[in-house]
Short mmCIF file of C-alpha atoms in Angstrom, two decimals:
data_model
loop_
_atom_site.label_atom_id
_atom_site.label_comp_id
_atom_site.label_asym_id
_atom_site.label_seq_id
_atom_site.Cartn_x
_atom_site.Cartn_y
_atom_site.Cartn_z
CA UNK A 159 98.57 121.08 91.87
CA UNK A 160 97.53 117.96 90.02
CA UNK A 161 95.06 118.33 86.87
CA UNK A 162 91.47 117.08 87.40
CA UNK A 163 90.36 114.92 84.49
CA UNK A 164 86.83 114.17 86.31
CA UNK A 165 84.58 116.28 88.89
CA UNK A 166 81.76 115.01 90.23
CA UNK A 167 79.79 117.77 92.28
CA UNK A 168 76.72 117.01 94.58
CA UNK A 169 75.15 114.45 92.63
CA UNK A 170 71.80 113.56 93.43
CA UNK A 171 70.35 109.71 91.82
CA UNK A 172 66.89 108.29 92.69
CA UNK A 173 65.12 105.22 91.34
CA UNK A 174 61.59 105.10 91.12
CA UNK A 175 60.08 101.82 92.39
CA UNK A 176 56.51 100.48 93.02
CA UNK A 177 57.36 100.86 96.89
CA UNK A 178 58.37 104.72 96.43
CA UNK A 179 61.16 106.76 95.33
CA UNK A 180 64.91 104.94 96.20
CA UNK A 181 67.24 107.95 96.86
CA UNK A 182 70.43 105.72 95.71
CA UNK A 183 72.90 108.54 95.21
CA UNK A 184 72.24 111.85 97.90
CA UNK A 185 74.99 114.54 97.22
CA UNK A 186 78.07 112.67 96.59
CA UNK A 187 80.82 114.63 95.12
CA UNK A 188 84.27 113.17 94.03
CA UNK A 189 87.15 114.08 91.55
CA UNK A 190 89.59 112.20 89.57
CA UNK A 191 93.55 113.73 88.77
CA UNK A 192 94.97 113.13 86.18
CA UNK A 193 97.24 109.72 85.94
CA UNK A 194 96.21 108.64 89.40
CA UNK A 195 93.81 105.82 91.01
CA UNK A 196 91.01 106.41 93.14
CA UNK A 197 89.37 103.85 95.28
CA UNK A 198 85.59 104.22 95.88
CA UNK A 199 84.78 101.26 98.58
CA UNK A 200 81.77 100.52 100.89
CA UNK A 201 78.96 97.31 100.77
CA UNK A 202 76.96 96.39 98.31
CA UNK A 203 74.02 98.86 97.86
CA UNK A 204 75.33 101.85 99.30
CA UNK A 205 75.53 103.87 95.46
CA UNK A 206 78.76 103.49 94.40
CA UNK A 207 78.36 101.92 90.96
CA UNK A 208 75.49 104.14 90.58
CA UNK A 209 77.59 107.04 91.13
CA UNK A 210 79.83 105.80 88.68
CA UNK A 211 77.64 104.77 86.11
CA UNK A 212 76.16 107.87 86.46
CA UNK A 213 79.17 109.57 85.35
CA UNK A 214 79.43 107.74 82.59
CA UNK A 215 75.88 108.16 81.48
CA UNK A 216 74.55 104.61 81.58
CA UNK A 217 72.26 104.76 84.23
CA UNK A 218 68.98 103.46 82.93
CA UNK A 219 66.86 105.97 82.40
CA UNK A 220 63.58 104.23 82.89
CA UNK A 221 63.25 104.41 86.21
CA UNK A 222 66.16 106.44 87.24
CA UNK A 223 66.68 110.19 87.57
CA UNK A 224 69.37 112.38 88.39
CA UNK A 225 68.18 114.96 90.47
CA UNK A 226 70.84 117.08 91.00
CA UNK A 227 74.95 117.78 90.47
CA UNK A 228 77.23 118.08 87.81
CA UNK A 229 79.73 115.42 85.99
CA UNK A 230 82.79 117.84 84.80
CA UNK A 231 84.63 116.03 82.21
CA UNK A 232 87.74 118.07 79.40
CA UNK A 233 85.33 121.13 80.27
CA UNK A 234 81.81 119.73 79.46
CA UNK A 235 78.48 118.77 81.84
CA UNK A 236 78.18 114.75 81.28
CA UNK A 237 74.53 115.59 82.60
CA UNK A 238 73.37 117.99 79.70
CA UNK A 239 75.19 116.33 76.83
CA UNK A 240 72.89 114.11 73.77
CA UNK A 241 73.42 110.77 74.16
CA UNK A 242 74.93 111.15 70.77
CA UNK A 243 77.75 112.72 72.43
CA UNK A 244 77.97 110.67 75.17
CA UNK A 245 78.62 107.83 72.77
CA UNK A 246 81.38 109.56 71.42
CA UNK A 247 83.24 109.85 74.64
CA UNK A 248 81.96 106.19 75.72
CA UNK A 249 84.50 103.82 74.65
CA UNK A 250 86.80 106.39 73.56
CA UNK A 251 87.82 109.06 76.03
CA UNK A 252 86.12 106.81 79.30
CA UNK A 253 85.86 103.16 79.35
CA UNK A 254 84.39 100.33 82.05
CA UNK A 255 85.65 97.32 82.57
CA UNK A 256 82.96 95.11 83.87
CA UNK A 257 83.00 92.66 87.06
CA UNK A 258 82.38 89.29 84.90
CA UNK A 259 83.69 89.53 81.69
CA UNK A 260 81.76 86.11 80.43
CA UNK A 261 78.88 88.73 81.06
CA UNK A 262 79.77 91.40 79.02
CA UNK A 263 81.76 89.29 75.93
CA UNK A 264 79.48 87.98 72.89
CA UNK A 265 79.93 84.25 72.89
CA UNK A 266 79.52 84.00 68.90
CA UNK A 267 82.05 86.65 68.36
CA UNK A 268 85.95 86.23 68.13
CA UNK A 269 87.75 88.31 70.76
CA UNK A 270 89.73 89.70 68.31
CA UNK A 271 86.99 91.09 66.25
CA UNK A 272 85.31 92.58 69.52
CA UNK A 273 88.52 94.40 70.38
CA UNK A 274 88.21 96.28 67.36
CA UNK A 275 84.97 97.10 67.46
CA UNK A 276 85.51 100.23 69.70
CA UNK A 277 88.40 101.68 67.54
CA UNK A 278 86.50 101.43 64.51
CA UNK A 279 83.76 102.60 66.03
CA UNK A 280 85.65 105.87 67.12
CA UNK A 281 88.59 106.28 64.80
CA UNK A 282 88.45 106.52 60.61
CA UNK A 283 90.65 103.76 60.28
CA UNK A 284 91.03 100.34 58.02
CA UNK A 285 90.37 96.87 59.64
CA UNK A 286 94.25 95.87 59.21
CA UNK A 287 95.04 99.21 61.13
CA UNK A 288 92.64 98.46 64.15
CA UNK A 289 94.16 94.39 64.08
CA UNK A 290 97.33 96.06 64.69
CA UNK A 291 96.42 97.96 67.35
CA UNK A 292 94.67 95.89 68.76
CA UNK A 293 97.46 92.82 68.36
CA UNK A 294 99.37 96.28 70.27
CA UNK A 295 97.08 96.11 73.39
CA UNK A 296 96.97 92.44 73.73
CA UNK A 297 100.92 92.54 73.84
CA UNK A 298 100.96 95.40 76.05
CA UNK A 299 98.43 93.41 78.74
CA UNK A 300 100.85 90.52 77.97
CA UNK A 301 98.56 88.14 77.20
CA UNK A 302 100.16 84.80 76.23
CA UNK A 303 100.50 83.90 72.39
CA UNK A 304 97.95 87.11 71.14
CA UNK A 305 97.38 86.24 67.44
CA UNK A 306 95.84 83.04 68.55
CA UNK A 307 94.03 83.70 71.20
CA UNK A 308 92.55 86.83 68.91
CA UNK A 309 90.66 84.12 66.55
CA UNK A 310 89.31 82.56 69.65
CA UNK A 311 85.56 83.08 71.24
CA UNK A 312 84.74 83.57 74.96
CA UNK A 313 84.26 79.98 76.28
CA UNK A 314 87.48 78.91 74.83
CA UNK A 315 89.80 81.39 77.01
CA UNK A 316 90.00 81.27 81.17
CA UNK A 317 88.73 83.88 83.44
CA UNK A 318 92.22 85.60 83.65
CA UNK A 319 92.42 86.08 79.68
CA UNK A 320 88.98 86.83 79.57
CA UNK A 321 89.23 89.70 81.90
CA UNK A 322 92.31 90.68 80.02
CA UNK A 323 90.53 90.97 76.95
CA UNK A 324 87.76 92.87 78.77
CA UNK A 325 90.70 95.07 79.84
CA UNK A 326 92.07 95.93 76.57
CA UNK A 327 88.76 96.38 75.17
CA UNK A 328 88.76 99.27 77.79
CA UNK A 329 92.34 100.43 76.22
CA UNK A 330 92.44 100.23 72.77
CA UNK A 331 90.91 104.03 72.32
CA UNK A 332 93.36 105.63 74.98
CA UNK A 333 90.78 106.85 77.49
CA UNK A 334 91.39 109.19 79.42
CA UNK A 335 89.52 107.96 82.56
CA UNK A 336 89.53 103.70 83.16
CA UNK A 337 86.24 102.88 85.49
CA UNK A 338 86.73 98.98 86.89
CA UNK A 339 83.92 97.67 88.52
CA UNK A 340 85.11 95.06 91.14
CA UNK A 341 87.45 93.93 88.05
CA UNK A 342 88.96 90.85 89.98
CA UNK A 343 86.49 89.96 92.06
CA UNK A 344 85.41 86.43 89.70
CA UNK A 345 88.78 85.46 89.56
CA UNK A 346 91.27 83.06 92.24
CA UNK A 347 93.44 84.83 94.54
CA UNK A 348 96.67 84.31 92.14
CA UNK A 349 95.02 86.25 88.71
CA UNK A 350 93.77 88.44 91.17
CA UNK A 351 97.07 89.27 92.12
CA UNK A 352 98.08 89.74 88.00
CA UNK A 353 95.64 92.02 87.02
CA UNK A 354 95.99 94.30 90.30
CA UNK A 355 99.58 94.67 89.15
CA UNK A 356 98.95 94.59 85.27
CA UNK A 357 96.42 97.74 85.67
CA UNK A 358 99.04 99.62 88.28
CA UNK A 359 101.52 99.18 85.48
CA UNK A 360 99.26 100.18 82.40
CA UNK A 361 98.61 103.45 84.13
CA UNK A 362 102.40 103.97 84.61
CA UNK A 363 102.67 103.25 80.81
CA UNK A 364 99.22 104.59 79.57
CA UNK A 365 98.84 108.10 81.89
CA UNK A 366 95.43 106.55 82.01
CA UNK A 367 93.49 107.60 85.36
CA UNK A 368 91.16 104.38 87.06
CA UNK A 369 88.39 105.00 89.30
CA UNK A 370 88.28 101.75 91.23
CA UNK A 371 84.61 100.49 92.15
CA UNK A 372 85.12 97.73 94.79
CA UNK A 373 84.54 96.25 98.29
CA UNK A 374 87.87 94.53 98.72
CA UNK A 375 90.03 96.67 100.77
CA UNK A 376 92.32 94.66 99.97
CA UNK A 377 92.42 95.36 96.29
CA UNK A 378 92.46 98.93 97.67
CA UNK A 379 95.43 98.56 99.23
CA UNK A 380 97.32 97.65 96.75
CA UNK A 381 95.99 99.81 94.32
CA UNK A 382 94.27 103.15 95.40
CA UNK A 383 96.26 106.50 95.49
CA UNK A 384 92.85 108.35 97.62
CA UNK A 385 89.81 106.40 98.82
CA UNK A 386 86.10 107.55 98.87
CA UNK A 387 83.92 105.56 101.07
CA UNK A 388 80.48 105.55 101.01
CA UNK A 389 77.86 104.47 103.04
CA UNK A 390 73.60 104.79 102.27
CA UNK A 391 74.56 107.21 99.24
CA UNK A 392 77.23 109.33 100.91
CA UNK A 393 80.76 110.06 101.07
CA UNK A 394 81.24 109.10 104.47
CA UNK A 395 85.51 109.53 104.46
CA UNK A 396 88.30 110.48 101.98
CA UNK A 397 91.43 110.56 101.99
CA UNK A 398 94.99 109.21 100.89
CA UNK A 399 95.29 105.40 101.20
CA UNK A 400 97.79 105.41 104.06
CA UNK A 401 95.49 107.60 105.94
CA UNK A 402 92.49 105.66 105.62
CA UNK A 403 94.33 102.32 106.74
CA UNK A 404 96.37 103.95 109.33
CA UNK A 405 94.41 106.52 110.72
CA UNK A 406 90.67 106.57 109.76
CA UNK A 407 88.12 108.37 111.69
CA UNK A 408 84.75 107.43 110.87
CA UNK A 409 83.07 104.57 112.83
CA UNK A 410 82.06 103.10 109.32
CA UNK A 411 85.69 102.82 107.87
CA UNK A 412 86.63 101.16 111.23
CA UNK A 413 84.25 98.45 110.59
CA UNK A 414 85.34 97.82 107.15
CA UNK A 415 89.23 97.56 107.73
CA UNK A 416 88.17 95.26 110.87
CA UNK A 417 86.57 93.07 108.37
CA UNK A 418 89.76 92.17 107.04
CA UNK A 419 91.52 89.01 108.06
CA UNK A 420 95.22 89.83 109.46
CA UNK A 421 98.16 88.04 108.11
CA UNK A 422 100.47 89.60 110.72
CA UNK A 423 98.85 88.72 114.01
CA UNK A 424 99.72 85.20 116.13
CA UNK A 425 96.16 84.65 116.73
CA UNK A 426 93.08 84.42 115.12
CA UNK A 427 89.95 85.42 116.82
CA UNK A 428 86.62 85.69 115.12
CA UNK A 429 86.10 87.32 112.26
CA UNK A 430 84.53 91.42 113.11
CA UNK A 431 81.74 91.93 111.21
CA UNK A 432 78.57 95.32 110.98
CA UNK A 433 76.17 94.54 112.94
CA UNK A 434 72.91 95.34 112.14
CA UNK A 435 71.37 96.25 108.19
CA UNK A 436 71.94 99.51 105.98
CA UNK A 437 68.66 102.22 106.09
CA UNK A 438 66.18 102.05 104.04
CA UNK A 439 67.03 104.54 101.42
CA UNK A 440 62.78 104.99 100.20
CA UNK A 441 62.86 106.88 103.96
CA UNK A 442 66.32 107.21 104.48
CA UNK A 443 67.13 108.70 108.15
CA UNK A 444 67.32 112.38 108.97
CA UNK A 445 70.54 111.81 111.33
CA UNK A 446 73.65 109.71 110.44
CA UNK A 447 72.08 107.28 108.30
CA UNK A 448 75.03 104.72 109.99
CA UNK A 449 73.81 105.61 113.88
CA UNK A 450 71.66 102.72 114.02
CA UNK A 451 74.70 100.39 113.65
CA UNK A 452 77.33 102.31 115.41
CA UNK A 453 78.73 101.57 119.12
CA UNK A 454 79.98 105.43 119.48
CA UNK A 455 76.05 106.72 118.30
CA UNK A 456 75.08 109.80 120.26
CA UNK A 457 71.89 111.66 120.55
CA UNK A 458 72.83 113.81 118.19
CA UNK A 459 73.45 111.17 115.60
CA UNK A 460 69.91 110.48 115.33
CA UNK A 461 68.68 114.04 114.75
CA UNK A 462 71.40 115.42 112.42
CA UNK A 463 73.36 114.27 109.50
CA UNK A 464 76.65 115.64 110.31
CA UNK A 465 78.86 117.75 108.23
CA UNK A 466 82.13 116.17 106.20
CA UNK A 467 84.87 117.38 108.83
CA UNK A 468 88.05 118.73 107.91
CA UNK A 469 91.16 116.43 109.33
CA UNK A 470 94.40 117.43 110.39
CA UNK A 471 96.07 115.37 107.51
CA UNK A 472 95.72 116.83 104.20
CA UNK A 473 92.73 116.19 102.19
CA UNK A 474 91.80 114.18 104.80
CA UNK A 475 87.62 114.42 106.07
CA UNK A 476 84.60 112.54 107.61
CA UNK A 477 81.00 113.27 108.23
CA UNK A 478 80.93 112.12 112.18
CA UNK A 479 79.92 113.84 114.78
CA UNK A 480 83.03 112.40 116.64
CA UNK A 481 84.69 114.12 114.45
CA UNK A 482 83.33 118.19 115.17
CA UNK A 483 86.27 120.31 116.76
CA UNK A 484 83.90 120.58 119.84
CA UNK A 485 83.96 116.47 120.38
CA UNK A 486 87.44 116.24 119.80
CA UNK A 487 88.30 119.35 122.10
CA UNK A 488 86.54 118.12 124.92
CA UNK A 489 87.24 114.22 124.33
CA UNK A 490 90.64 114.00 122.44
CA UNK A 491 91.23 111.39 119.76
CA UNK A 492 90.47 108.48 121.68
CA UNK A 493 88.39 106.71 119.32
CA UNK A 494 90.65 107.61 116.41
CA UNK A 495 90.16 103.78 115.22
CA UNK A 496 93.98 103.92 113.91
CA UNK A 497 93.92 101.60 117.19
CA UNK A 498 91.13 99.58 117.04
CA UNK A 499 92.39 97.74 113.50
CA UNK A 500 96.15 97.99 113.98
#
């Protein structure tokens, strides 16, 4: 059985707002093994960098509140720690790398020096010792001609190095647990296609776990050992990546992977694409909150959320009523959805 680094149980997120309480985050649970990567995919909106963010303690809290659940990380409650200790496992044992790395950088600081920052910040060490390991990193993420590009700023470096630097800013402390939020989704098809396989290959070399925040399935693809998707602050499916592209069960899912343009089919019809909007999560719905935009709603759907159904593959659920024993006793696996996207 594989070793859990992270386990996130039933957590609850709301955000105040002068409209009413937004209920962002409404029992989503998730776990993370140990050297593996987990995909956690839906539209923008429906909670999953809040979930994450959550987990990492860097929700604002202003104006949001976690209501409920627990963030099991090496044995402790994120929820219930000082945010003194939460800034000693920020940085060090977890790390984020951020969607736009021009963002996140300081433009009057050399790269270099902001590498180090985090290692001095979290190990006893001399400025020549946290250079080196640094200078390690940036050779590890093989970025080209390292010294140099160490004594350069931001604006001076393209989107590709930039997001490499980002990336072994996340590194340098040997975390544990790698959060990327959309990490390639600012860069052209061709870097995106270099960092996807620089990160599979610096958890190969690392034993570094990544929690992958993202929209792209196909990112996913190439990338994601399980998938959680989530729709209006729910886990709405899970399981392994081949069966969630081969053999997905939840209406939701089915309109995501149909999203995708094909590379392997003769013809190109129109693009699918969700009809409809997400709920309003101030009054989200009492049934499925996807019903409203689903072609297989029942009456049901409108009066009860359904439960997260247990699948024949392993590991393998969905909250859908098509998916309750009784449904698929009486109607078979017709609308499977392995079919409608293959």
């Amino acid at each position: 059985m594989s070793e859990r680094i992270l386990d996130v149980k039933n957590l609850v997120v709301t955000f105040d707002t002068y409209q009413g309480s937004v209920q962002a985050v409404r029992g989503v649970s998730f776990h993370v093994n140990k050297k593996e990567t987990i995909g956690v995919v839906g539209e923008s909106g429906c909670g999953k960098s809040v979930s994450v963010k959550t987990a990492m303690g860097l929700n604002s809290k202003a104006n949001g509140s976690v209501k409920g659940g627990q963030v099991l990380f090496e044995g402790k409650d994120i929820l219930t720690l000082s945010e003194k200790e939460i800034r000693g496992i920020l940085g060090n044992r977890m790390s984020m790398i951020f969607q736009d790395p021009f963002t996140f950088l300081n433009p009057t600081m050399q790269v270099g020096r902001q590498i180090t920052e985090a290692y001095l910040r979290h190990h006893p060490v001399s400025r020549r010792e946290a250079y080196d390991k640094a200078l390690k990193i940036l050779k590890l993420i093989s970025l080209p001609n390292p010294e140099a590009n160490m004594k350069r700023y931001p604006h001076q470096l393209s989107g590709g190095m930039r997001q490499r630097i980002m990336i072994a800013m996340a590194l340098i402390c040997d975390p544990a647990v790698l959060f990327a939020d959309e990490p390639t989704t600012a860069l052209d098809v061709t870097i995106q296609a270099q960092i996807i396989d620089l990160m599979n290959d610096l958890k190969e070399k690392t034993d570094t776990s990544i929690v992958l925040i993202t929209h792209d399935m196909g990112v996913v693809a190439k990338m994601a050992d399980r998938i959680y998707v989530m729709y209006a602050g729910k886990i709405v499916e899970h399981g392994d990546a081949d069966t969630i592209f081969h053999r997905p069960r939840h209406p939701y899912t089915w309109g995501l992977l149909n999203s995708v343009p094909r590379l392997d089919e003769r013809t190109q019809e129109e693009l699918h694409s969700i009809p409809g909007v997400p709920p309003d999560l101030i009054s989200p719905p009492t049934g499925c909150p996807f019903a409203a935009r689903c072609d297989h709603a029942m009456n049901i759907c409108n009066r009860r959320m359904p439960d997260a159904f247990d699948l024949p593959e392993e590991g393998h659920f969905a909250a859908c009523w098509l998916c309750h024993p009784e449904y698929v006793a009486a109607h078979g696996e017709q609308l499977r959805g392995g079919e409608a996207h293959a």
